[in-house]
Tab-separated table of C-alpha atoms and ligand atoms in Angstrom:
chain	number	residue	atom	x	y	z
Y	20	MET	CA	57.434	-2.012	1.671
Y	21	LYS	CA	60.130	0.281	0.731
Y	22	LYS	CA	57.981	3.209	-1.396
Y	23	ASP	CA	59.465	3.279	-5.332
Y	24	SER	CA	58.513	5.289	-8.127
Y	25	LYS	CA	56.143	3.287	-9.411
Y	26	SER	CA	54.639	1.126	-6.240
Y	27	LEU	CA	51.112	3.224	-4.994
Y	28	TYR	CA	51.978	3.713	-1.601
Y	29	TYR	CA	49.522	3.467	1.629
Y	30	LYS	CA	50.151	7.726	2.945
Y	31	ASP	CA	49.667	8.390	-0.786
Y	32	TYR	CA	46.524	6.220	-2.207
Y	33	LEU	CA	44.478	7.435	0.953
Y	34	LYS	CA	45.845	11.011	1.058
Y	35	LEU	CA	47.364	11.156	4.883
Y	36	ASP	CA	49.341	14.189	4.983
Y	37	GLU	CA	45.364	16.403	3.798
Y	38	LEU	CA	44.107	14.430	6.471
Y	39	LEU	CA	45.803	14.252	8.764
Y	40	SER	CA	46.501	18.044	8.336
Y	41	SER	CA	43.023	19.122	8.210
Y	42	GLN	CA	42.163	20.009	12.321
Y	43	SER	CA	43.151	23.835	12.722
Y	44	PRO	CA	41.604	24.416	15.790
Y	45	ARG	CA	40.435	27.750	16.758
Y	46	SER	CA	41.601	27.738	19.845
Y	47	LYS	CA	45.590	27.666	18.522
Y	48	GLU	CA	45.193	29.683	16.684
Y	49	LEU	CA	44.042	32.464	18.527
Y	50	GLY	CA	46.612	31.297	20.705
Y	51	LYS	CA	45.279	29.569	23.514
Y	52	GLU	CA	44.732	26.029	22.583
Y	53	ALA	CA	42.347	24.831	24.853
Y	54	HIS	CA	43.625	20.713	24.758
Y	55	ASP	CA	39.495	18.482	23.848
Y	56	GLU	CA	38.565	20.831	20.536
Y	57	THR	CA	41.144	18.548	19.028
Y	58	LEU	CA	38.836	15.962	19.897
Y	59	PHE	CA	35.232	17.980	18.678
Y	60	ILE	CA	37.060	18.702	15.526
Y	61	ILE	CA	38.616	15.176	14.698
Y	62	VAL	CA	34.645	13.666	16.142
Y	63	HIS	CA	32.843	16.196	13.550
Y	64	GLN	CA	35.534	15.586	11.091
Y	65	VAL	CA	34.414	11.268	10.717
Y	66	TYR	CA	30.730	12.282	11.056
Y	67	GLU	CA	30.998	14.061	7.747
Y	68	LEU	CA	33.270	10.679	6.201
Y	69	TRP	CA	30.785	8.506	7.834
Y	70	PHE	CA	27.818	10.965	6.303
Y	71	LYS	CA	29.503	10.573	2.800
Y	72	LEU	CA	29.469	7.192	3.068
Y	73	PHE	CA	25.503	7.056	3.798
Y	74	LEU	CA	25.207	8.506	0.537
Y	75	HIS	CA	27.709	7.354	-1.502
Y	76	GLU	CA	25.110	4.003	-0.340
Y	77	LEU	CA	21.639	5.849	-0.406
Y	78	ASP	CA	21.785	6.808	-5.118
Y	79	PHE	CA	23.384	3.448	-5.261
Y	80	ILE	CA	19.921	2.646	-4.160
Y	81	LEU	CA	18.075	5.438	-5.445
Y	82	LYS	CA	19.479	4.238	-8.223
Y	83	LEU	CA	18.089	0.578	-8.001
Y	84	PHE	CA	14.379	2.077	-8.011
Y	85	ARG	CA	14.461	4.350	-10.096
Y	86	GLU	CA	14.388	1.506	-12.662
Y	87	LYS	CA	11.538	0.530	-14.891
Y	88	GLU	CA	11.484	-2.801	-13.301
Y	89	VAL	CA	12.653	-3.383	-10.178
Y	90	ASP	CA	13.811	-6.929	-9.835
Y	91	GLU	CA	14.480	-9.087	-7.215
Y	92	SER	CA	18.847	-8.046	-8.007
Y	93	ASN	CA	17.991	-4.487	-6.426
Y	94	ILE	CA	15.825	-5.209	-3.851
Y	95	GLY	CA	18.470	-7.535	-2.439
Y	96	ARG	CA	21.595	-5.258	-3.681
Y	97	GLY	CA	19.184	-2.048	-2.067
Y	98	VAL	CA	19.301	-4.475	1.732
Y	99	GLU	CA	23.038	-4.319	1.268
Y	100	SER	CA	23.325	-1.448	1.395
Y	101	LEU	CA	20.309	-0.656	3.876
Y	102	ASN	CA	23.176	-3.010	5.449
Y	103	ARG	CA	25.202	-1.119	6.003
Y	104	ILE	CA	23.603	2.382	5.766
Y	105	LEU	CA	22.510	1.166	9.232
Y	106	GLU	CA	26.185	-0.297	10.385
Y	107	ILE	CA	27.244	3.259	9.914
Y	108	GLN	CA	24.102	4.985	12.078
Y	109	GLN	CA	25.029	2.541	15.062
Y	110	LEU	CA	28.724	4.014	14.664
Y	111	SER	CA	27.227	7.885	13.961
Y	112	ILE	CA	25.516	6.989	17.177
Y	113	ARG	CA	28.199	5.068	19.416
Y	114	GLN	CA	30.317	7.964	18.991
Y	115	ILE	CA	28.525	10.355	20.884
Y	116	ARG	CA	30.004	8.852	23.686
Y	117	LEU	CA	33.334	9.570	22.568
Y	118	LEU	CA	31.953	12.293	22.845
Y	119	GLU	CA	30.149	12.915	25.919
Y	120	THR	CA	34.495	12.120	27.831
Y	121	MET	CA	33.900	16.648	26.870
Y	122	THR	CA	32.872	18.249	29.870
Y	123	ALA	CA	30.736	21.276	29.980
Y	124	LEU	CA	33.662	23.463	30.796
Y	125	ASN	CA	35.659	21.850	29.028
Y	126	PHE	CA	33.976	22.658	25.939
Y	127	LEU	CA	33.746	26.482	27.285
Y	128	GLU	CA	37.217	27.663	26.675
Y	129	PHE	CA	36.047	26.762	23.002
Y	130	ARG	CA	33.308	27.299	22.273
Y	131	ASP	CA	32.057	31.298	21.501
Y	132	LEU	CA	35.049	31.390	19.331
Y	133	LEU	CA	32.834	28.789	17.101
Y	134	PHE	CA	29.462	31.150	16.636
Y	135	PRO	CA	27.649	31.313	14.071
Y	136	ALA	CA	29.247	27.800	13.097
Y	137	SER	CA	26.935	25.048	14.228
Y	138	GLY	CA	26.154	21.183	12.830
Y	139	PHE	CA	22.738	22.777	11.195
Y	140	GLN	CA	25.195	24.398	8.145
Y	141	SER	CA	25.727	20.432	7.500
Y	142	VAL	CA	25.374	20.108	3.941
Y	143	GLN	CA	25.746	16.275	4.260
Y	144	PHE	CA	23.467	15.605	6.202
Y	145	ARG	CA	20.346	17.758	4.472
Y	146	MET	CA	21.035	15.353	1.228
Y	147	ILE	CA	20.248	12.511	3.456
Y	148	GLU	CA	17.274	14.030	4.735
Y	149	ASN	CA	16.149	14.795	1.763
Y	150	LYS	CA	17.442	12.036	-0.280
Y	151	LEU	CA	15.606	10.110	1.606
Y	152	GLY	CA	12.001	11.786	1.477
Y	153	LEU	CA	11.843	14.743	4.808
Y	154	ASP	CA	10.043	17.873	2.596
Y	155	GLU	CA	10.103	20.811	3.796
Y	156	ASN	CA	6.334	20.489	4.969
Y	157	MET	CA	7.442	18.021	6.885
Y	158	ARG	CA	10.387	20.241	9.425
Y	159	LEU	CA	10.536	22.680	12.004
Y	160	LYS	CA	11.533	26.540	11.139
Y	161	TYR	CA	14.353	27.840	11.072
Y	162	GLY	CA	12.932	31.187	13.370
Y	163	SER	CA	10.457	32.018	10.882
Y	164	SER	CA	12.156	31.068	7.975
Y	165	SER	CA	14.116	28.163	5.844
Y	166	TYR	CA	16.700	25.443	6.962
Y	167	LYS	CA	18.665	26.748	4.705
Y	168	MET	CA	18.859	30.431	5.753
Y	169	PRO	CA	21.513	29.981	7.301
Y	170	LEU	CA	23.794	27.826	4.235
Y	171	ALA	CA	26.178	29.114	2.288
Y	172	LYS	CA	24.881	30.882	-0.898
Y	173	PRO	CA	26.528	27.202	-3.284
Y	174	ASP	CA	25.618	25.110	-0.766
Y	175	ALA	CA	22.596	25.889	-0.692
Y	176	SER	CA	21.551	25.300	-4.040
Y	177	GLU	CA	23.204	21.996	-3.883
Y	178	VAL	CA	21.080	21.257	-0.717
Y	179	THR	CA	17.798	22.952	-3.231
Y	180	LYS	CA	19.361	20.351	-5.745
Y	181	THR	CA	18.155	17.447	-3.527
Y	182	GLU	CA	14.805	18.551	-2.905
Y	183	LYS	CA	13.794	18.512	-6.466
Y	184	GLU	CA	15.248	14.772	-7.417
Y	185	PRO	CA	12.673	12.362	-6.252
Y	186	SER	CA	13.466	11.164	-2.884
Y	187	LEU	CA	13.623	6.858	-2.202
Y	188	PHE	CA	9.802	8.122	-0.170
Y	189	LYS	CA	8.445	8.893	-3.707
Y	190	LEU	CA	10.698	5.940	-5.238
Y	191	VAL	CA	9.134	3.513	-3.015
Y	192	GLU	CA	5.828	4.575	-2.801
Y	193	ALA	CA	6.179	4.535	-6.818
Y	194	TRP	CA	7.726	1.162	-6.384
Y	195	LEU	CA	4.646	-0.151	-4.278
Y	196	GLU	CA	1.866	0.953	-6.903
Y	197	ARG	CA	3.137	-0.908	-9.488
Y	198	THR	CA	2.951	-4.490	-7.728
Y	199	PRO	CA	1.296	-6.358	-10.765
Y	200	PHE	CA	-0.593	-8.699	-8.143
Y	201	LEU	CA	-2.479	-6.444	-6.240
Y	202	GLU	CA	-5.289	-8.222	-8.556
Y	203	PHE	CA	-3.947	-10.947	-10.322
Y	204	LYS	CA	-7.095	-12.911	-12.721
Y	205	ASN	CA	-9.932	-14.179	-9.871
Y	206	PHE	CA	-7.937	-12.812	-7.240
Y	207	PHE	CA	-8.478	-9.091	-5.864
Y	208	PHE	CA	-6.376	-8.288	-3.208
Y	209	TRP	CA	-7.908	-5.406	-0.919
Y	210	ASP	CA	-11.191	-7.255	-1.721
Y	211	GLN	CA	-10.146	-10.337	-0.260
Y	212	TYR	CA	-8.404	-8.339	2.310
Y	213	SER	CA	-11.558	-6.102	3.565
Y	214	GLU	CA	-13.838	-9.084	3.872
Y	215	ALA	CA	-11.163	-10.938	5.907
Y	216	VAL	CA	-10.870	-7.414	8.269
Y	217	ASN	CA	-14.546	-7.225	8.362
Y	218	ASN	CA	-15.507	-10.684	9.425
Y	219	MET	CA	-11.891	-10.187	11.924
Y	220	LEU	CA	-14.356	-7.481	13.714
Y	221	ALA	CA	-17.391	-9.027	13.507
Y	222	GLU	CA	-16.225	-11.873	15.148
Y	223	ASP	CA	-13.937	-9.837	18.310
Y	224	LYS	CA	-17.024	-8.116	18.753
Y	225	ARG	CA	-18.904	-11.257	18.981
Y	226	HIS	CA	-17.340	-12.705	21.423
Y	227	ILE	CA	-17.575	-9.690	23.627
Y	228	SER	CA	-21.813	-9.287	23.406
Y	229	GLU	CA	-21.610	-13.114	23.674
Y	230	ASN	CA	-19.159	-13.407	26.793
Y	231	PRO	CA	-20.669	-14.314	29.744
Y	232	ASN	CA	-18.223	-13.753	32.424
Y	233	LEU	CA	-18.757	-9.846	31.689
Y	234	SER	CA	-21.488	-7.936	33.274
Y	235	ALA	CA	-23.361	-5.312	30.253
Y	236	ASP	CA	-22.075	-1.910	31.334
Y	237	GLU	CA	-18.032	-4.235	31.018
Y	238	LYS	CA	-19.886	-5.589	27.719
Y	239	THR	CA	-21.613	-1.290	26.904
Y	240	PHE	CA	-17.532	-0.640	27.783
Y	241	HIS	CA	-15.871	-2.729	25.509
Y	242	LEU	CA	-17.866	-2.642	23.092
Y	243	LYS	CA	-16.932	0.864	22.515
Y	244	GLU	CA	-13.187	0.887	22.955
Y	245	TYR	CA	-14.091	-1.578	20.413
Y	246	ALA	CA	-15.410	1.530	18.088
Y	247	SER	CA	-11.858	2.429	18.142
Y	248	THR	CA	-9.730	-0.369	16.608
Y	249	GLU	CA	-12.421	0.126	13.992
Y	250	ALA	CA	-12.151	3.154	13.099
Y	251	ASN	CA	-8.536	2.319	12.401
Y	252	PHE	CA	-9.291	-0.265	10.375
Y	253	GLU	CA	-12.219	2.102	8.420
Y	254	ALA	CA	-9.404	4.766	7.258
Y	255	ILE	CA	-7.865	2.692	5.646
Y	256	LEU	CA	-10.044	0.311	4.058
Y	257	ASN	CA	-12.225	2.628	2.953
Y	258	GLU	CA	-9.631	5.000	-0.315
Y	259	ASP	CA	-12.014	8.454	0.120
Y	260	ALA	CA	-10.391	8.536	3.638
Y	261	HIS	CA	-7.427	7.330	3.129
Y	262	HIS	CA	-7.386	10.663	1.097
Y	263	VAL	CA	-8.237	12.217	3.367
Y	264	LEU	CA	-5.710	11.770	5.889
Y	265	VAL	CA	-3.318	11.924	2.778
Y	266	ARG	CA	-5.446	16.052	2.302
Y	267	GLU	CA	-4.496	16.425	6.121
Y	268	GLY	CA	-0.884	15.675	6.160
Y	269	HIS	CA	-1.774	12.649	9.076
Y	270	ARG	CA	-0.578	10.146	5.797
Y	271	ARG	CA	1.701	10.040	3.526
Y	272	LEU	CA	2.174	6.754	1.471
Y	273	SER	CA	-0.779	7.151	-1.053
Y	274	HIS	CA	-3.878	4.176	-0.557
Y	275	LYS	CA	-2.615	1.856	-3.714
Y	276	ALA	CA	0.904	1.649	-2.118
Y	277	THR	CA	-0.115	0.924	1.562
Y	278	GLN	CA	-2.147	-1.779	0.075
Y	279	ALA	CA	0.683	-2.997	-2.207
Y	280	ALA	CA	2.983	-2.640	1.481
Y	281	LEU	CA	0.036	-4.163	3.678
Y	282	LEU	CA	0.201	-7.299	0.854
Y	283	ILE	CA	3.040	-7.558	1.334
Y	284	PHE	CA	3.808	-7.483	5.110
Y	285	LEU	CA	0.790	-9.493	5.303
Y	286	TYR	CA	2.107	-12.227	3.041
Y	287	ARG	CA	5.556	-12.373	4.185
Y	288	ASP	CA	6.102	-15.691	4.767
Y	289	HIS	CA	5.814	-16.330	0.375
Y	290	PRO	CA	10.163	-16.136	-0.037
Y	291	ILE	CA	8.540	-13.777	-3.339
Y	292	LEU	CA	7.672	-11.538	-1.013
Y	293	HIS	CA	10.817	-12.048	1.857
Y	294	LEU	CA	13.501	-9.680	-0.008
Y	295	PRO	CA	10.979	-7.670	-0.536
Y	296	PHE	CA	9.464	-7.556	2.807
Y	297	LYS	CA	13.039	-7.382	4.528
Y	298	PHE	CA	13.535	-3.570	2.342
Y	299	LEU	CA	10.523	-2.587	3.670
Y	300	SER	CA	11.760	-4.197	6.967
Y	301	LYS	CA	15.050	-1.813	7.509
Y	302	LEU	CA	13.759	1.422	6.014
Y	303	ILE	CA	11.692	0.862	9.156
Y	304	ASP	CA	14.704	1.339	9.767
Y	305	LEU	CA	16.919	3.276	9.383
Y	306	ASP	CA	14.603	5.614	10.071
Y	307	GLU	CA	15.028	4.234	13.939
Y	308	SER	CA	18.250	4.401	14.373
Y	309	LEU	CA	18.482	8.441	13.012
Y	310	THR	CA	15.464	9.496	15.439
Y	311	ALA	CA	18.990	7.799	18.356
Y	312	TRP	CA	20.524	9.858	16.843
Y	313	ARG	CA	18.456	13.260	16.889
Y	314	GLN	CA	17.664	11.892	20.831
Y	315	GLN	CA	21.064	11.047	21.994
Y	316	HIS	CA	22.771	14.651	19.161
Y	317	ALA	CA	20.424	16.603	21.888
Y	318	LEU	CA	20.484	14.858	25.051
Y	319	LEU	CA	24.633	15.409	24.541
Y	320	ALA	CA	23.316	19.452	23.188
Y	321	GLN	CA	21.588	19.137	27.119
Y	322	ARG	CA	25.069	18.113	29.097
Y	323	MET	CA	27.349	20.408	26.926
Y	324	ILE	CA	24.651	24.156	26.858
Y	325	GLY	CA	21.540	23.039	29.050
Y	326	THR	CA	19.265	25.111	27.992
Y	327	LYS	CA	20.900	27.421	26.406
Y	328	ILE	CA	20.312	28.784	22.307
Y	329	GLY	CA	22.504	27.098	19.919
Y	330	THR	CA	25.960	28.613	18.606
Y	331	GLY	CA	23.164	28.291	14.791
Y	332	GLY	CA	20.430	30.159	16.653
Y	333	THR	CA	18.103	27.518	17.886
Y	334	THR	CA	16.342	26.933	20.681
Y	335	GLY	CA	18.809	24.201	21.154
Y	336	ASN	CA	18.149	21.221	23.203
Y	337	VAL	CA	14.413	22.348	22.724
Y	338	TYR	CA	14.290	22.439	18.811
Y	339	LEU	CA	16.801	19.062	18.278
Y	340	SER	CA	14.479	16.887	20.541
Y	341	LYS	CA	11.484	18.664	18.879
Y	342	ALA	CA	13.475	17.347	15.694
Y	343	ALA	CA	13.876	14.479	16.633
Y	344	GLU	CA	9.768	13.637	17.363
Y	345	THR	CA	8.963	14.603	13.815
Y	346	HIS	CA	11.003	14.899	11.287
Y	347	LYS	CA	10.380	11.506	10.328
Y	348	VAL	CA	10.094	9.718	6.935
Y	349	PHE	CA	8.978	6.091	7.255
Y	350	THR	CA	6.755	6.910	9.497
Y	351	ASP	CA	3.285	5.001	7.375
Y	352	PHE	CA	5.323	1.757	6.837
Y	353	ALA	CA	5.898	1.096	10.958
Y	354	ASN	CA	1.918	1.996	11.454
Y	355	LEU	CA	1.279	-0.648	8.690
Y	356	SER	CA	1.404	-3.361	11.786
Y	357	THR	CA	-2.335	-1.078	13.208
Y	358	TYR	CA	-3.652	-3.236	9.816
Y	359	LEU	CA	-1.950	-6.467	10.368
Y	360	ILE	CA	-4.352	-9.828	11.121
Y	361	PRO	CA	-3.630	-12.802	12.632
Y	362	ARG	CA	-2.067	-15.725	9.926
Y	363	SER	CA	-5.562	-17.433	10.546
Y	364	ALA	CA	-8.094	-14.534	8.664
Y	365	LEU	CA	-6.007	-14.660	6.746
Y	366	PRO	CA	-6.928	-15.725	2.989
Y	367	ASP	CA	-4.513	-18.582	0.380
Y	368	LEU	CA	-3.047	-16.471	-2.181
Y	369	PRO	CA	-3.640	-18.266	-5.275
Y	370	GLU	CA	-1.418	-20.729	-6.508
Y	371	ASN	CA	-0.852	-19.539	-9.491
Y	372	ILE	CA	1.032	-16.190	-8.042
Y	373	VAL	CA	2.054	-18.726	-5.151
Y	374	LYS	CA	4.536	-20.632	-7.692
Y	375	ASN	CA	4.740	-17.419	-10.553
Y	376	LEU	CA	5.589	-14.741	-9.742
Y	377	GLY	CA	8.633	-12.858	-9.211
Y	378	PHE	CA	8.342	-9.536	-7.364
Y	379	TYR	CA	8.502	-7.601	-11.360
Y	380	TYR	CA	6.565	-10.086	-12.996
Y	381	SER	CA	3.715	-9.174	-15.606
Y	382	PRO	CA	1.219	-10.671	-16.460
Y	383	GLU	CA	1.465	-11.172	-19.542
Y	384	SER	CA	3.710	-13.121	-19.027
Y	385	ASP	CA	1.880	-15.512	-17.410
Y	386	GLU	CA	1.037	-19.293	-19.396
Y	387	SER	CA	-0.302	-20.824	-16.298
R	420	HEM	C1	29.485	19.512	21.843
R	420	HEM	C2	29.282	18.894	20.514
R	420	HEM	C3	27.783	19.412	20.413
R	420	HEM	C4	26.391	20.274	20.878
R	420	HEM	C5	26.712	21.231	22.447
R	420	HEM	C6	25.700	20.177	19.806
R	420	HEM	C7	25.265	21.577	19.525
R	420	HEM	C8	23.828	20.690	18.651
R	420	HEM	C9	22.579	22.031	18.678
R	420	HEM	C10	22.072	23.429	20.284
R	420	HEM	C11	21.690	22.163	17.436
R	420	HEM	C12	20.873	23.663	16.951
R	420	HEM	C13	21.375	24.288	15.674
R	420	HEM	C14	21.722	25.090	16.362
R	420	HEM	O1	20.926	25.712	17.238
R	420	HEM	O2	23.407	25.492	17.028
R	420	HEM	C15	22.280	21.077	16.573
R	420	HEM	C16	22.150	20.738	15.030
R	420	HEM	C17	23.537	20.054	15.250
R	420	HEM	N1	24.109	19.447	14.955
R	420	HEM	FE1	25.136	18.920	16.908
R	420	HEM	N2	25.806	19.203	18.841
R	420	HEM	C18	27.372	18.498	19.064
R	420	HEM	C19	28.392	17.675	18.208
R	420	HEM	C20	27.260	17.189	16.696
R	420	HEM	C21	28.694	16.479	16.764
R	420	HEM	C22	29.903	16.195	16.076
R	420	HEM	C23	27.647	17.025	15.174
R	420	HEM	C24	28.206	15.627	14.303
R	420	HEM	C25	28.536	16.396	12.586
R	420	HEM	C26	27.029	17.064	15.189
R	420	HEM	C27	24.990	17.322	14.001
R	420	HEM	C28	24.541	18.251	13.876
R	420	HEM	C29	23.692	18.887	12.980
R	420	HEM	C30	23.619	18.238	11.774
R	420	HEM	C31	22.609	18.964	13.702
R	420	HEM	C32	21.600	19.651	13.208
R	420	HEM	C33	20.603	18.731	13.535
R	420	HEM	C34	18.819	19.050	12.813
R	420	HEM	O3	18.841	20.329	12.293
R	420	HEM	O4	17.678	18.547	12.495
R	420	HEM	N3	26.377	18.015	16.312
R	420	HEM	N4	23.498	20.411	17.933
């Protein structure tokens, strides 16, 4: 279609003139263009666009969870946005392959021109981490300084702002703590769950001690092994023990939120808990995908620069691999599987909960 003064024109709408003239290889400016620098720039720019969309969706989810009452439709929309974020993450991981079509030798043609710039200075990446809930005390140190040290002042203050906002982790924790049906009329989830666990543990131990196919030594061995399962459950059944683990940094999620998350995981088959379960599962997916990206990126760095330090001044591949191992936000949700018990050992939810409750239900409105 021909452009006239009134109609919208493709190139103007997408601001293609600005977008397509935003690639300025340093090597070209210095008079000896390295062919692969254009690939390097475009791949980074596309990443920043995906980060922008990631933040757009993440801000939407944060807004939903800042509401006092988070109802099913909020959770449904949150799941949709998380799905989109997960797809962005899959693209981000695959995109590394494109950059790997550049050889280490070709990278050397322009790498020295990049110092001290590095992806370490990506403001949007830091904002994503902070908005998800990667607190400063969970991060590896940049030498002996903060991760914000290499940022220009205005960028550092923008990142600091995101440290101060309630993160997705904190908002989801608060939402879980408000779950109404942990204690409902004659149903006390935690008492019922604890009883079910204790019965299950006693039954398992009995199976070992009374198993005629095991020798005395084998029984002692298996019972000793079983003690670690008991210790695992003790760490969650005993609220004070859980508080100590949180204080010492071994756990993050409060005991109340852990109870609620466990209830959702255990009773996920009930339609009212299905969406909350999906939402929490997608948070685990998100963390996993971010870890997968970090691992792939560490491998990319190793392949491109071996054991050299990074242009941003970290230990390079060593730093990146360690960050992949430790920079995780929703670990406590993934670890909930430790505390799942078989459906057959689970107490039934009372009929009035199953029938009447929505996830945002307030007990005052119950008339049954
Ligand atoms: C030749 C390709 C690449 C190499 C050799 C490389 C290398 C590195 C290294 C060594 C670091 C650690 C900081 C430093 O000392 O510089 C780093 C950090 C980072 N890079 Fe890359 N990188 C490459 C491509 C990319 C791409 C395409 C992106 C996409 C935006 C990216 C994003 C990041 C981010 C976000 C960090 C900070 C990670 C963190 O602190 O956990 N890098 N990179």
